[in-house]
Amino acid sequence: MTAANKAVSIERLPTGFDRWDELLALILDAFAYMNGVIDPPSSALTLTSENLAEKTRAETVFLATAGKELLGCVFVAEKADYFYVGKLAVAPTAQGAGIGKGLLVAVERFARESGRSILELQTRIELTGNQRAFGRLGFVETARTAHPGFDRATAVTMRKVLG
């Protein structure tokens, strides 16, 4: 059964969540296609179940689930005048079913309820498909930056102003 055939729910990370190994596996599976494509490697590769749990204490997290199955996640960090959207991940078997878009809709609703009107994210320079996908969702490129130690742009910063 594909994600398109399942009832998908998108909710904030529940109190008492303890499925850190599963959440980590979801993120690593979703980001695996980047291995050997982006340089430097994704920061997802530095995640552990322990530091992922710690990250959820500092950031707001939304999960996409079908029953007990984790299908996607997104992390939202509060900045001075915007929310930073990170670790948007959809299980490879569920991609193309609108789950990523649904997660971003939840983030937009959360931002509005929190009095914020700007979302920001970064994607890698090599991931032009991601840049186009975020562009279709209303994000526009605002900067290109280099990771420490690189003399070329490695990331594209994109912003969405909520109407």
Coordinates of C-alpha atoms in Angstrom, one line a residue:
M1 CA 0.0 0.0 0.0
T2 CA 1.4 3.4 -1.0
A3 CA 1.1 6.6 1.0
A4 CA -1.5 7.8 -1.5
N5 CA -3.8 5.0 -0.3
K6 CA -3.4 5.7 3.4
A7 CA -5.0 8.3 5.6
V8 CA -2.1 10.6 6.5
S9 CA -2.3 12.7 9.6
I10 CA 0.0 15.7 10.2
E11 CA 0.4 16.7 13.8
R12 CA 2.9 18.3 16.2
L13 CA 5.3 15.9 17.9
P14 CA 3.3 14.4 20.7
T15 CA 4.3 14.6 24.3
G16 CA 6.1 11.5 25.4
F17 CA 7.3 10.7 21.9
D18 CA 10.0 8.0 22.2
R19 CA 10.5 6.6 18.7
W20 CA 13.8 8.4 18.1
D21 CA 15.4 5.5 16.3
E22 CA 12.5 5.4 13.8
L23 CA 12.6 9.1 13.3
L24 CA 16.3 9.1 12.7
A25 CA 15.9 6.2 10.2
L26 CA 13.2 8.2 8.4
I27 CA 15.5 11.2 8.1
L28 CA 18.5 9.2 7.0
D29 CA 16.4 7.3 4.4
A30 CA 14.9 10.5 3.0
F31 CA 18.3 12.2 2.8
A32 CA 20.2 9.1 1.5
Y33 CA 19.9 10.2 -2.2
M34 CA 22.2 13.2 -1.3
N35 CA 25.1 11.0 -0.3
G36 CA 27.9 11.4 -2.9
V37 CA 25.9 14.3 -4.6
I38 CA 26.3 17.2 -2.2
D39 CA 29.6 18.5 -0.7
P40 CA 29.9 18.9 2.2
P41 CA 27.8 15.9 3.2
S42 CA 24.4 16.5 4.9
S43 CA 24.3 17.4 8.5
A44 CA 21.7 14.7 8.8
L45 CA 24.6 12.2 8.9
T46 CA 25.7 13.7 12.2
L47 CA 22.4 13.0 13.9
T48 CA 22.0 10.4 16.5
S49 CA 18.8 9.3 18.4
E50 CA 20.1 11.2 21.4
N51 CA 20.9 14.5 19.7
L52 CA 17.7 14.3 17.6
A53 CA 15.7 14.1 20.9
E54 CA 17.6 17.1 22.1
K55 CA 16.9 19.0 18.9
T56 CA 13.2 18.4 19.4
R57 CA 13.3 20.2 22.8
A58 CA 14.6 23.4 21.1
E59 CA 12.5 23.2 17.9
T60 CA 8.9 22.6 17.0
V61 CA 8.4 19.3 15.1
F62 CA 5.6 18.1 12.9
L63 CA 5.1 14.5 12.0
A64 CA 3.3 12.9 9.1
T65 CA 1.9 9.5 10.0
A66 CA -0.4 6.8 8.7
G67 CA -1.5 4.8 11.7
K68 CA 1.7 4.1 13.5
E69 CA 3.9 4.5 10.5
L70 CA 6.2 7.6 10.4
L71 CA 6.0 9.0 6.9
G72 CA 7.5 12.4 7.2
C73 CA 8.8 15.2 9.5
V74 CA 9.8 18.8 9.5
F75 CA 11.6 20.8 12.2
V76 CA 10.9 24.5 12.8
A77 CA 13.4 26.8 14.7
E78 CA 12.4 30.2 15.9
K79 CA 14.7 33.0 14.8
A80 CA 14.5 36.8 15.5
D81 CA 11.9 37.6 12.8
Y82 CA 11.2 34.3 11.0
F83 CA 10.9 30.5 11.3
Y84 CA 13.7 28.4 9.9
V85 CA 12.4 25.2 8.3
G86 CA 14.8 22.3 8.5
K87 CA 15.1 18.5 8.2
L88 CA 12.0 18.3 6.0
A89 CA 12.0 14.6 5.3
V90 CA 9.5 12.2 3.6
A91 CA 10.0 8.5 3.5
P92 CA 11.1 7.4 0.0
T93 CA 8.2 5.1 -0.2
A94 CA 5.8 8.0 0.5
Q95 CA 7.3 10.6 -1.8
G96 CA 5.1 12.2 -4.4
A97 CA 1.9 11.8 -2.3
G98 CA 1.8 15.5 -1.1
I99 CA 3.2 14.8 2.3
G100 CA 6.1 17.3 2.1
K101 CA 3.6 20.0 1.0
G102 CA 1.3 19.0 3.8
L103 CA 4.1 19.4 6.3
L104 CA 4.9 22.8 5.0
V105 CA 1.2 23.8 5.2
A106 CA 1.3 22.8 8.9
V107 CA 4.4 25.0 9.3
E108 CA 2.7 27.9 7.6
R109 CA -0.3 27.6 9.9
F110 CA 2.0 27.4 13.0
A111 CA 3.9 30.5 11.8
R112 CA 0.7 32.5 11.4
E113 CA -0.6 31.4 14.8
S114 CA 2.7 32.5 16.2
G115 CA 2.6 35.9 14.6
R116 CA 5.4 35.2 12.1
S117 CA 5.1 35.9 8.4
I118 CA 8.4 34.6 7.0
L119 CA 9.7 31.1 6.6
E120 CA 13.3 30.4 5.6
L121 CA 15.1 27.3 4.5
Q122 CA 18.2 26.2 2.8
T123 CA 18.8 23.6 0.2
R124 CA 22.1 22.6 -1.4
I125 CA 23.4 24.1 -4.5
E126 CA 23.5 20.7 -6.2
L127 CA 19.8 19.9 -5.5
T128 CA 18.2 21.9 -8.2
G129 CA 15.1 19.8 -8.1
N130 CA 14.6 20.8 -4.5
Q131 CA 15.1 24.4 -5.4
R132 CA 12.4 24.1 -8.1
A133 CA 10.0 22.3 -5.8
F134 CA 10.3 24.9 -3.1
G135 CA 9.9 27.6 -5.7
R136 CA 6.6 26.0 -6.8
L137 CA 5.5 26.3 -3.1
G138 CA 6.2 30.0 -3.0
F139 CA 9.8 30.1 -1.8
V140 CA 12.2 32.5 -3.5
E141 CA 16.0 32.5 -3.5
T142 CA 17.5 35.2 -1.3
A143 CA 21.1 34.2 -1.0
R144 CA 23.8 31.7 -1.8
T145 CA 26.3 30.9 0.9
A146 CA 29.3 28.7 1.4
H147 CA 29.9 26.2 4.2
P148 CA 33.0 26.8 6.3
G149 CA 36.1 25.8 4.4
F150 CA 34.5 26.2 0.9
D151 CA 35.3 28.9 -1.6
R152 CA 32.2 28.3 -3.6
A153 CA 28.5 28.5 -2.9
T154 CA 27.2 25.3 -1.3
A155 CA 23.7 26.3 -0.2
V156 CA 20.8 28.3 -1.5
T157 CA 18.7 30.2 1.1
M158 CA 15.1 30.5 0.2
R159 CA 12.3 32.5 1.9
K160 CA 8.5 32.6 1.7
V161 CA 6.5 35.6 2.9
L162 CA 3.2 34.4 4.1
G163 CA 0.2 36.4 2.7

